[in-house]
CSV table of C-alpha atoms and ligand atoms in Angstrom, one decimal:
chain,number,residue,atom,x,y,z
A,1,UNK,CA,2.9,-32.2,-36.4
A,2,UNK,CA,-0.2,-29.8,-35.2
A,3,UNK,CA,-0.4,-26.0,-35.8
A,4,UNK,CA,0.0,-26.0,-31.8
A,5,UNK,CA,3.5,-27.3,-31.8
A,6,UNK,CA,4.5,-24.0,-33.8
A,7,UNK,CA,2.5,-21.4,-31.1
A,8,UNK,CA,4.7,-19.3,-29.1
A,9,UNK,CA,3.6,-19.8,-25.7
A,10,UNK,CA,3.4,-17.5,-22.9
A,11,UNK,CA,2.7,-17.5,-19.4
A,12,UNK,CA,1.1,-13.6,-19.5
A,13,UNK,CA,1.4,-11.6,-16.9
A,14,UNK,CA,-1.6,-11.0,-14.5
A,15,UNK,CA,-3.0,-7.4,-13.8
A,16,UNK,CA,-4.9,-6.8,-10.6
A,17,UNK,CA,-9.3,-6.8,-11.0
A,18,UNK,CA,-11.2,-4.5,-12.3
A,19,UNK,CA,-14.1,-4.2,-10.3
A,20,UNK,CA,-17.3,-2.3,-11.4
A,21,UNK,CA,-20.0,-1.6,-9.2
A,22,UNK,CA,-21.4,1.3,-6.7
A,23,UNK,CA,-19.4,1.2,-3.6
A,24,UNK,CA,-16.7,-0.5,-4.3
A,25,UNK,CA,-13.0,1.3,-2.9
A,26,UNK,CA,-10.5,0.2,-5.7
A,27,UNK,CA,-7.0,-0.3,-3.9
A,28,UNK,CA,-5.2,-3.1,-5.9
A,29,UNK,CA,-3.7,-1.2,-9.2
A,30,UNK,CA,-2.4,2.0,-8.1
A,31,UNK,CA,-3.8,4.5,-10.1
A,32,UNK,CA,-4.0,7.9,-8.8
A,33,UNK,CA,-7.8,8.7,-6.8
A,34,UNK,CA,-8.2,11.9,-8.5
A,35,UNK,CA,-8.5,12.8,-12.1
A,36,UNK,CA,-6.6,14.1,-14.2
A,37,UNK,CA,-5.6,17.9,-14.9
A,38,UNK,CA,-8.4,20.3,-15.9
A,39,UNK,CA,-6.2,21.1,-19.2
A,40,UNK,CA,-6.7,17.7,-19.8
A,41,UNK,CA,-10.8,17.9,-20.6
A,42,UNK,CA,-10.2,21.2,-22.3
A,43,UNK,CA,-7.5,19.1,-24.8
A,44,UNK,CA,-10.3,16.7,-24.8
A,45,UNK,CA,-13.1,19.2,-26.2
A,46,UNK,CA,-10.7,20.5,-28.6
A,47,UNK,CA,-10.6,17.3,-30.0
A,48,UNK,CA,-14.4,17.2,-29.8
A,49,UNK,CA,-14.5,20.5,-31.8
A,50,UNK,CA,-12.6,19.2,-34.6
A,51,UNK,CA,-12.8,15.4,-34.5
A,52,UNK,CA,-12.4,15.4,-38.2
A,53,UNK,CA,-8.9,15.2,-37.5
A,54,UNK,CA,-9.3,11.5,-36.3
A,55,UNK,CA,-9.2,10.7,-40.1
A,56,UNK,CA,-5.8,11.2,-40.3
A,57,UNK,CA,-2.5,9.1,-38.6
A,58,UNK,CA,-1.5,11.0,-35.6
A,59,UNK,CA,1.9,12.2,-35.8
A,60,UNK,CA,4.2,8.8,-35.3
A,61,UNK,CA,6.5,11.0,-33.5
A,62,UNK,CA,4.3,12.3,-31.0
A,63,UNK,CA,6.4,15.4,-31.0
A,64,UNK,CA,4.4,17.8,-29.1
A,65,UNK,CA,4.2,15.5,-26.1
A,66,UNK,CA,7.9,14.7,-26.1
A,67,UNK,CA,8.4,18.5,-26.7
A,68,UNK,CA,6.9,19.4,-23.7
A,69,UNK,CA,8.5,16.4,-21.8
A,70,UNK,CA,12.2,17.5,-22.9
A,71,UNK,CA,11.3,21.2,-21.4
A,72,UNK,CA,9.8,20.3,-18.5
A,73,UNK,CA,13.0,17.6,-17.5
A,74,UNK,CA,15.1,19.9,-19.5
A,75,UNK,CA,17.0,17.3,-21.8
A,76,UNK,CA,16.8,17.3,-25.6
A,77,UNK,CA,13.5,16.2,-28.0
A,78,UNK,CA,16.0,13.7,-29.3
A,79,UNK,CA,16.7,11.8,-26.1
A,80,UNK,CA,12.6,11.4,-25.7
A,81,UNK,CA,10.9,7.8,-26.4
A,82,UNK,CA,7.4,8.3,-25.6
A,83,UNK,CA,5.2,4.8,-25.9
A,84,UNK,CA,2.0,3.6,-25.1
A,85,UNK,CA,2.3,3.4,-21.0
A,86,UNK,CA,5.4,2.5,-20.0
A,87,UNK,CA,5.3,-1.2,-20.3
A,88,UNK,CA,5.2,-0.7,-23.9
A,89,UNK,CA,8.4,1.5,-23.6
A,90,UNK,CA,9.8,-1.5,-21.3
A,91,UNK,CA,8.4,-4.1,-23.4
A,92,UNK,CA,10.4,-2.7,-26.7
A,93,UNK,CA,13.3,-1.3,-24.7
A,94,UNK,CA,13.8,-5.6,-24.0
A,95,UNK,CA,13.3,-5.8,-27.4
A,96,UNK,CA,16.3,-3.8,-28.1
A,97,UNK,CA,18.6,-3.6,-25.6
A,98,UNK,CA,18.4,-6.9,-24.0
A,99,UNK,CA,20.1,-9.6,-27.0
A,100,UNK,CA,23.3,-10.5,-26.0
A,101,UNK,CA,24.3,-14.1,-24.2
A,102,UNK,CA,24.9,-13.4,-20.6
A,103,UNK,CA,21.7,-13.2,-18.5
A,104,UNK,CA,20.0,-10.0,-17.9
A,105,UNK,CA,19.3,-9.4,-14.1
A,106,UNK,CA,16.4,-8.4,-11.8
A,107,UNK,CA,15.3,-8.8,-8.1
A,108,UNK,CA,13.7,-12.3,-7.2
A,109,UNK,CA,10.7,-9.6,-5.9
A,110,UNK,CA,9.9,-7.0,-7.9
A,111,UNK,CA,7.6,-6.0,-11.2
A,112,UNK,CA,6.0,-9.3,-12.2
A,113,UNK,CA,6.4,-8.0,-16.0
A,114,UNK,CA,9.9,-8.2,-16.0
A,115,UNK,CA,10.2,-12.0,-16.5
A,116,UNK,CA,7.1,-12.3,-18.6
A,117,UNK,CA,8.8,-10.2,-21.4
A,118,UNK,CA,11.9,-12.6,-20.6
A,119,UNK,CA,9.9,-15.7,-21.5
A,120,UNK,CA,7.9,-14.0,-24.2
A,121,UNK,CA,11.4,-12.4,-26.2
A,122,UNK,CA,13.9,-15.7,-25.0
A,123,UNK,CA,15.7,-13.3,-23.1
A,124,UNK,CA,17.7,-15.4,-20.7
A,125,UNK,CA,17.7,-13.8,-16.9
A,126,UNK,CA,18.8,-14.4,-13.2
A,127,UNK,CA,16.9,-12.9,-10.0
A,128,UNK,CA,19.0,-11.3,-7.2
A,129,UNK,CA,17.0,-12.1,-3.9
A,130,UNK,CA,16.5,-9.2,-1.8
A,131,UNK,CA,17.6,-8.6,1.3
A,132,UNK,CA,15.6,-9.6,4.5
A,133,UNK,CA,14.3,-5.8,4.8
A,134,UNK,CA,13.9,-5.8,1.3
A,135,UNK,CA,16.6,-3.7,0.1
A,136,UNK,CA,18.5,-4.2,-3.3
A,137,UNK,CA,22.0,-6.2,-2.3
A,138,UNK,CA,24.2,-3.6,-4.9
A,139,UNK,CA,26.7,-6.2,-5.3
A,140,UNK,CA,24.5,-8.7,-6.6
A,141,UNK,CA,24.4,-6.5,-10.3
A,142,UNK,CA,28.4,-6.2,-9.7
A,143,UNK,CA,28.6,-9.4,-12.4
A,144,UNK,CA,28.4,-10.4,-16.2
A,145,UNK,CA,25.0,-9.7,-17.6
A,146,UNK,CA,23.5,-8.8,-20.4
A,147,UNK,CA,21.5,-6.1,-19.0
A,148,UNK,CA,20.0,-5.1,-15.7
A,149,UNK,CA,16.5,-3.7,-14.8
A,150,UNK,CA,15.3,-2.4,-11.4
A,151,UNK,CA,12.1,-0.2,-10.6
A,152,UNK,CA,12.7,2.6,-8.0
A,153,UNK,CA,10.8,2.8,-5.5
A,154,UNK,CA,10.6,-1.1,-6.0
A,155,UNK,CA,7.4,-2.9,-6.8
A,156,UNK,CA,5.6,-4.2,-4.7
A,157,UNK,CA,7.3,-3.0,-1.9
A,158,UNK,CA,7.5,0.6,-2.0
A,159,UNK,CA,11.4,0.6,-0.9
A,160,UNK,CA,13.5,3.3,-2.1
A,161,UNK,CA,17.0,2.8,-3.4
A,162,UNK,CA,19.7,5.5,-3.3
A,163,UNK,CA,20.3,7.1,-6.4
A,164,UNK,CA,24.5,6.7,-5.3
A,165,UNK,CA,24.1,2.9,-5.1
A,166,UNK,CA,22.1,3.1,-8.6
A,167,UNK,CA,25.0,5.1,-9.7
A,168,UNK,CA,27.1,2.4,-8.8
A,169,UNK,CA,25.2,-0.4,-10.6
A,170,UNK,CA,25.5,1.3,-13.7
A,171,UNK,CA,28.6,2.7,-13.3
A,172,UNK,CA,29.7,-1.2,-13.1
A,173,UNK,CA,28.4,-2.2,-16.4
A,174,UNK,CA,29.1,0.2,-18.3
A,175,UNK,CA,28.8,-2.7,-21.6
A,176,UNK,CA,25.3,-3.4,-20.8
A,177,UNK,CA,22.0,-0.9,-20.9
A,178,UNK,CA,20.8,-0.4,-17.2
A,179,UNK,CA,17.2,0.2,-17.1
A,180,UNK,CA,15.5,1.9,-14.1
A,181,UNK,CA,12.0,2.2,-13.9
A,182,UNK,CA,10.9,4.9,-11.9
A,183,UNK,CA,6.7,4.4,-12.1
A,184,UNK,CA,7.1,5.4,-8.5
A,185,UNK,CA,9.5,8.0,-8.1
A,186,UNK,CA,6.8,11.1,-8.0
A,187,UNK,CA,6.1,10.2,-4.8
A,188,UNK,CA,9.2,11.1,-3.1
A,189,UNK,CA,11.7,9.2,-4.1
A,190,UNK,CA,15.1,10.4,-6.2
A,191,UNK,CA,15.6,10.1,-9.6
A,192,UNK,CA,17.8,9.6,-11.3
A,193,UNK,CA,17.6,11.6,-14.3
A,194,UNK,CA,20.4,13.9,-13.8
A,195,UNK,CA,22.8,10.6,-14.2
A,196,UNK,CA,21.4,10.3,-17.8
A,197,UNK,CA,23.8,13.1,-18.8
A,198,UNK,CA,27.0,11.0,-17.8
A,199,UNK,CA,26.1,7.7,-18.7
A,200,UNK,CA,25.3,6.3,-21.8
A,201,UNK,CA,24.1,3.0,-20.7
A,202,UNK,CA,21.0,4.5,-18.2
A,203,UNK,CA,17.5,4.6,-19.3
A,204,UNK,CA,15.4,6.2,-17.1
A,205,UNK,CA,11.4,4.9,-17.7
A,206,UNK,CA,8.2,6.9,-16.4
A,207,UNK,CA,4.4,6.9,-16.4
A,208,UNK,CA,1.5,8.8,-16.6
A,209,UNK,CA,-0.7,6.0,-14.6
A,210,UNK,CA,0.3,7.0,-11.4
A,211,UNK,CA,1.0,10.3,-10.6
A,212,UNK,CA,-0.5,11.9,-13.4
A,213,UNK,CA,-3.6,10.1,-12.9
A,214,UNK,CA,-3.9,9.2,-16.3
A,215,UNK,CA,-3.9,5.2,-16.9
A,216,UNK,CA,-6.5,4.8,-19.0
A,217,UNK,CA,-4.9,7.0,-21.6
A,218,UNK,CA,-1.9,4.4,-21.6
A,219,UNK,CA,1.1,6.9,-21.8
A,220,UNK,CA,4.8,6.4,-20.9
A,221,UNK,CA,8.5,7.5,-21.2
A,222,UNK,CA,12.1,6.8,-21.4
A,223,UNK,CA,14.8,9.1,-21.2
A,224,UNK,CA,18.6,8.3,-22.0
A,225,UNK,CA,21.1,9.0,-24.4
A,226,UNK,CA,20.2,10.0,-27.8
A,227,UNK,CA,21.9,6.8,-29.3
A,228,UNK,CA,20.1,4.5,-26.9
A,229,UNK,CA,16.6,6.5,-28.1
A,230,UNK,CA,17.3,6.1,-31.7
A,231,UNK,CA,17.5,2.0,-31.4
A,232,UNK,CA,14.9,2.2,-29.5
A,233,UNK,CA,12.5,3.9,-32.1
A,234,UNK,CA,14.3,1.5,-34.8
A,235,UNK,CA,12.5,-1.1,-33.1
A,236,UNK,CA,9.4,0.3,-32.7
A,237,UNK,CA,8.8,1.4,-36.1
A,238,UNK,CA,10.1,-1.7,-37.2
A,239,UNK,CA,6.8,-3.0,-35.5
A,240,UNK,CA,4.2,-0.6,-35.4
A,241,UNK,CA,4.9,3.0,-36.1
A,242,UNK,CA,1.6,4.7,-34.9
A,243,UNK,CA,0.8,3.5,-31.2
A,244,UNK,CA,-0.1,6.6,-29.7
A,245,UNK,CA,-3.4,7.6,-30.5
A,246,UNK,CA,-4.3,11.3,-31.1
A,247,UNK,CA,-5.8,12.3,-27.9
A,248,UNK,CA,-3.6,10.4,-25.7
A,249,UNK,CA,-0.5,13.0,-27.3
A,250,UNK,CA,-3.2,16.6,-26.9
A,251,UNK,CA,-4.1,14.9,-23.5
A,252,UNK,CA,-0.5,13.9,-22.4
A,253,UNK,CA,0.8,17.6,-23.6
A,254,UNK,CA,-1.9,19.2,-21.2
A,255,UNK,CA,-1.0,16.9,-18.3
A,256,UNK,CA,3.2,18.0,-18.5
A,257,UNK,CA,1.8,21.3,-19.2
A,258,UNK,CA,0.1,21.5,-16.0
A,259,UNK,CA,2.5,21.4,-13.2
A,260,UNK,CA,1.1,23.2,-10.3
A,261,UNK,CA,-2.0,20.7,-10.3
A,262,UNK,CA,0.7,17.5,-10.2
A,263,UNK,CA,2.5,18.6,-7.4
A,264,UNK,CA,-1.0,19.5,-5.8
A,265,UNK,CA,-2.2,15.7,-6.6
A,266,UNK,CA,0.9,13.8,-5.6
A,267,UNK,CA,1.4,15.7,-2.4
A,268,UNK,CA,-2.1,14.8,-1.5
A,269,UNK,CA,-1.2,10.9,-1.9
A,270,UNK,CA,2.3,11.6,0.2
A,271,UNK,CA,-0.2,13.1,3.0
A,272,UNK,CA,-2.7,10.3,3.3
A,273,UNK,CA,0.1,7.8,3.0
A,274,UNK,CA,2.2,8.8,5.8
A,275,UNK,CA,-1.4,9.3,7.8
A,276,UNK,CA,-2.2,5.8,6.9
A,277,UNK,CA,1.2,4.8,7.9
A,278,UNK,CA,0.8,5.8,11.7
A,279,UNK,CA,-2.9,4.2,11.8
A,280,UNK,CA,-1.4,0.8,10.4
A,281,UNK,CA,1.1,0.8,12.7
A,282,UNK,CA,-1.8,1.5,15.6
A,283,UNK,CA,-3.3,-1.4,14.1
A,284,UNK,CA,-0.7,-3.8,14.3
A,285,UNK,CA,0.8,-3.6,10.9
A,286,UNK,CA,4.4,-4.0,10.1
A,287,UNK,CA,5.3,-2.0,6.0
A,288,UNK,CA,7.7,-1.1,4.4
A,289,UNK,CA,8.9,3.0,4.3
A,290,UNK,CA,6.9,3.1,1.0
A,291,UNK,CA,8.3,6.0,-1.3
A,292,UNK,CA,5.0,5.5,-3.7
A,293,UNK,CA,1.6,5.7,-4.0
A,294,UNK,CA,1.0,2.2,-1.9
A,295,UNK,CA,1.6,1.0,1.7
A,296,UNK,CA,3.2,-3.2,1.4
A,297,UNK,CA,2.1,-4.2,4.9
A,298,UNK,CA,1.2,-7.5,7.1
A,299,UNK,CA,-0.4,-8.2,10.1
A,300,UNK,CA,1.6,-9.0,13.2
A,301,UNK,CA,-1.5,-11.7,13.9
A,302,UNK,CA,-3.5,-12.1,10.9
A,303,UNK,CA,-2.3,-13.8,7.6
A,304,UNK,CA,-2.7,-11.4,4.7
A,305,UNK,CA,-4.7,-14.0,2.9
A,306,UNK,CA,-7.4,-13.9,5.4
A,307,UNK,CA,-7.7,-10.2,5.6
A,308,UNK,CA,-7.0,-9.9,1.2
A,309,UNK,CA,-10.8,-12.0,1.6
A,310,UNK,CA,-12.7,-10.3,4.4
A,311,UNK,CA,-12.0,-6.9,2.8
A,312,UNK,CA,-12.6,-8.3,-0.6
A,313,UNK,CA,-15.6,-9.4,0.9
A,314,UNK,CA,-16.7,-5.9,1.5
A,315,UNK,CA,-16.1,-4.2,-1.2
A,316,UNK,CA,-12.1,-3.2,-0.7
A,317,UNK,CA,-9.7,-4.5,-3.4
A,318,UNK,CA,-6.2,-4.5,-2.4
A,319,UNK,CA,-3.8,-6.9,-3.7
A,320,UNK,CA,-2.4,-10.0,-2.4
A,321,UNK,CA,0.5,-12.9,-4.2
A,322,UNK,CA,0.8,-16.4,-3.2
A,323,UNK,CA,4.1,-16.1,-3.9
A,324,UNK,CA,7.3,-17.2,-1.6
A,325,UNK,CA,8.7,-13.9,0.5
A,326,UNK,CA,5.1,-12.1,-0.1
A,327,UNK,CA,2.6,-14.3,1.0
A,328,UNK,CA,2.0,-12.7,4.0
A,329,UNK,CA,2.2,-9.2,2.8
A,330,UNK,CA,-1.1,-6.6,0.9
A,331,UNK,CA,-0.3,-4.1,-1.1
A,332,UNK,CA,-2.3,-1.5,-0.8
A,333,UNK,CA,-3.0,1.2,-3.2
A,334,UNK,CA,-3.4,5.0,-1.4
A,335,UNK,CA,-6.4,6.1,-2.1
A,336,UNK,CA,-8.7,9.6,-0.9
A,337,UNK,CA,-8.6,10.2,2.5
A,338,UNK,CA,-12.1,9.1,2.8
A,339,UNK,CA,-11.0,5.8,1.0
A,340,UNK,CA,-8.3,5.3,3.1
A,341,UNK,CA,-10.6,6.0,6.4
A,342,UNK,CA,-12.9,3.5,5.6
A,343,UNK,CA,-10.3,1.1,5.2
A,344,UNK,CA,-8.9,2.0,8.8
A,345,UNK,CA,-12.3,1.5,10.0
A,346,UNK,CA,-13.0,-2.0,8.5
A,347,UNK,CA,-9.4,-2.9,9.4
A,348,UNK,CA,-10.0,-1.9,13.0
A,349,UNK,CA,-13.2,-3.5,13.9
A,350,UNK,CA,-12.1,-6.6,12.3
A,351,UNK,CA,-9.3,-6.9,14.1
A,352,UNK,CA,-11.0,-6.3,17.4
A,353,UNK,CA,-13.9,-9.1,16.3
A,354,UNK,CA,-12.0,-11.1,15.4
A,355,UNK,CA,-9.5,-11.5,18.5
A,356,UNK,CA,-6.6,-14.0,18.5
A,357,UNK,CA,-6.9,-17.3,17.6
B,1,PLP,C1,2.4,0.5,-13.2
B,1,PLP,C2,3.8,0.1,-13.5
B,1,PLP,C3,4.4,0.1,-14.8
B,1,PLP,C4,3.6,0.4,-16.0
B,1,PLP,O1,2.5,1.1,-16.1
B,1,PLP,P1,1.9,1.6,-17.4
B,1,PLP,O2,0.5,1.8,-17.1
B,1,PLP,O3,2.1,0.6,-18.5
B,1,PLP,O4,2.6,2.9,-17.7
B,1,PLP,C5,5.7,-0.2,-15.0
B,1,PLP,N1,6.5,-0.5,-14.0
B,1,PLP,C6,6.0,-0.6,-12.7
B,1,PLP,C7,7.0,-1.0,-11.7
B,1,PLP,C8,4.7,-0.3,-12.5
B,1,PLP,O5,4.2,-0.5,-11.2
């Protein structure tokens, strides 16, 4: 018998680069190419003025932030779980919801989290492949499980689902919690919220590393029913009551405060993506109608491995999978619209240079 034998051992879950460096045009983790909201620096120098306060626990309740998140999606304080980012809320809400027998379910494509918290909590699962245009098949969730989670828009693919055939999945079981997780859904997609009201069973899970620009300050959301809220903080403060820092609560309130400069933001990313949409297609690139802030595309001609290198090569990240389904496909974060230029540019020449084979 060695110490090793008793480990618990995980296969983690691998997060694009993060590349220093002058020059370099980040494109492979989706954060948002502005910064965030002015009111979040002034939150910051109020800190500043009276850092003192950092000798004390922040509040474990992070009620000011939730506060300000139940007004501005008009639902109640107490149907509010606000974590650090939303794979901590995820992470705990597997925790929690997902211990029964049947298998939880979850598209063969999709967030490559979901089945890293499987292994890591012994949560047994099953994938539902997705279509051939990568759609969700509805029917495939239309069976036992022990719980079901699906991101919309979908990751990495951008696709949308409609909130009706949502409605349907977790109208279907109503005996299981249905987690959607809507990192995405700023940028144009429906959410849906407004179902949370009529069924107990729905969480709905946001961030503030994509649309509000904002994921170095790790901050994240679910909304549901109060009942499925209070298990949820159970858990957590069976674990670790005080996750959220101090001035990721002041900064998070300013953010949600703010809303004139986050519809400003996101519709700037909606603009450059459908612009970068018509050039790709120019180019010779077929994608997915992307509801988020990231284009999934491949080359009619040239494999996406080749093209992941030569723009790695210079300086642009995007992201790439040597996984079955995806192998030929980039996802590509949208970026400023000098970003995303460039990118056109490199894309173009190197397509000409390069001819076909
Ligand atoms: C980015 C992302 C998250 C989590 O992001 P956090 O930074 O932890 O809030 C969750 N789900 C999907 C599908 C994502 O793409």
């Amino acid at each position: 018998m060695n110490w090793e034998d008793k480990v618990r051992r995980v296969e983690p879950y691998v997060a694009g680069e993060q590349p220093g460096g002058e020059g370099v045009i980040k494109l492979n983790t989706n954060e948002c190419p502005y910064p965030p909201a002015p009111g979040v620096i002034r939150a910051l120098e109020r800190i500043r003025a009276d850092y003192g306060r950092l000798r004390l626990y922040p509040d474990m309740h992070a009620q000011k932030l939730v506060n300000a998140l139940a007004d501005y999606y008009h639902v109640r304080p107490s149907q509010i779980f606000v974590g650090v980012g939303s794979d901590d809320v995820l992470a705990l809400a597997f925790l929690t919801f997902f211990n029964g027998k049947e298998p939880i379910l979850f598209p063969d494509i999709t967030y490559s989290f979901y089945d890293v918290w499987a292994e890591l909590f012994r949560i047994p699962y099953r994938t539902c492949p997705l279509d051939e245009n990568f759609r969700i098949r509805k029917e495939d969730y239309f069976q036992a499980n022990g719980g079901i989670v699906l991101p919309n828009p979908n990751a990495p693919t951008g696709v949308e689902e409609t909130v009706r055939a949502l409605e349907e999945i977790v109208a279907a079981s109503p005996d299981s919690v249905v987690i959607i997780d809507e990192a995405y859904v700023d940028f144009g997609a429906a959410s849906v919220l407004p179902l949370v009201e009529r069924y107990r069973n729905l969480m709905v899970v946001q961030t503030f590393s994509k649309s509000r620009a904002m994921a170095g300050a790790r901050i994240g959301f679910a909304i549901a029913d109060e009942k499925i809220i209070s298990y949820l903080k159970d858990v957590k403060f069976s674990f670790n009551s005080y996750t959220m820092n101090l001035p990721a609560i002041e900064m998070g309130t300013a953010a949600v405060l703010d809303d004139a400069y986050f519809r400003e933001t996101v519709g700037k990313i909606i603009r450059t993506r459908e612009w970068t949409k018509g050039e790709f297609a120019r180019l010779g690139f077929r994608f997915t109608d992307s509801k988020s802030n990231f284009l999934f595309a491949a080359h009619e001609r040239i494999p996406a491995g080749e093209l992941f290198a030569a723009l790695k090569e210079n300086n642009i990240y995007v992201r790439h999978w040597e996984r079955p389904r995806i192998d030929n496909y980039l996802r590509i974060t949208i970026g400023t619209d000098r970003e995303m230029g460039r990118l056109v540019s490199f894309l173009e020449k190197y397509i000409k240079e390069r001819g076909n084979d």
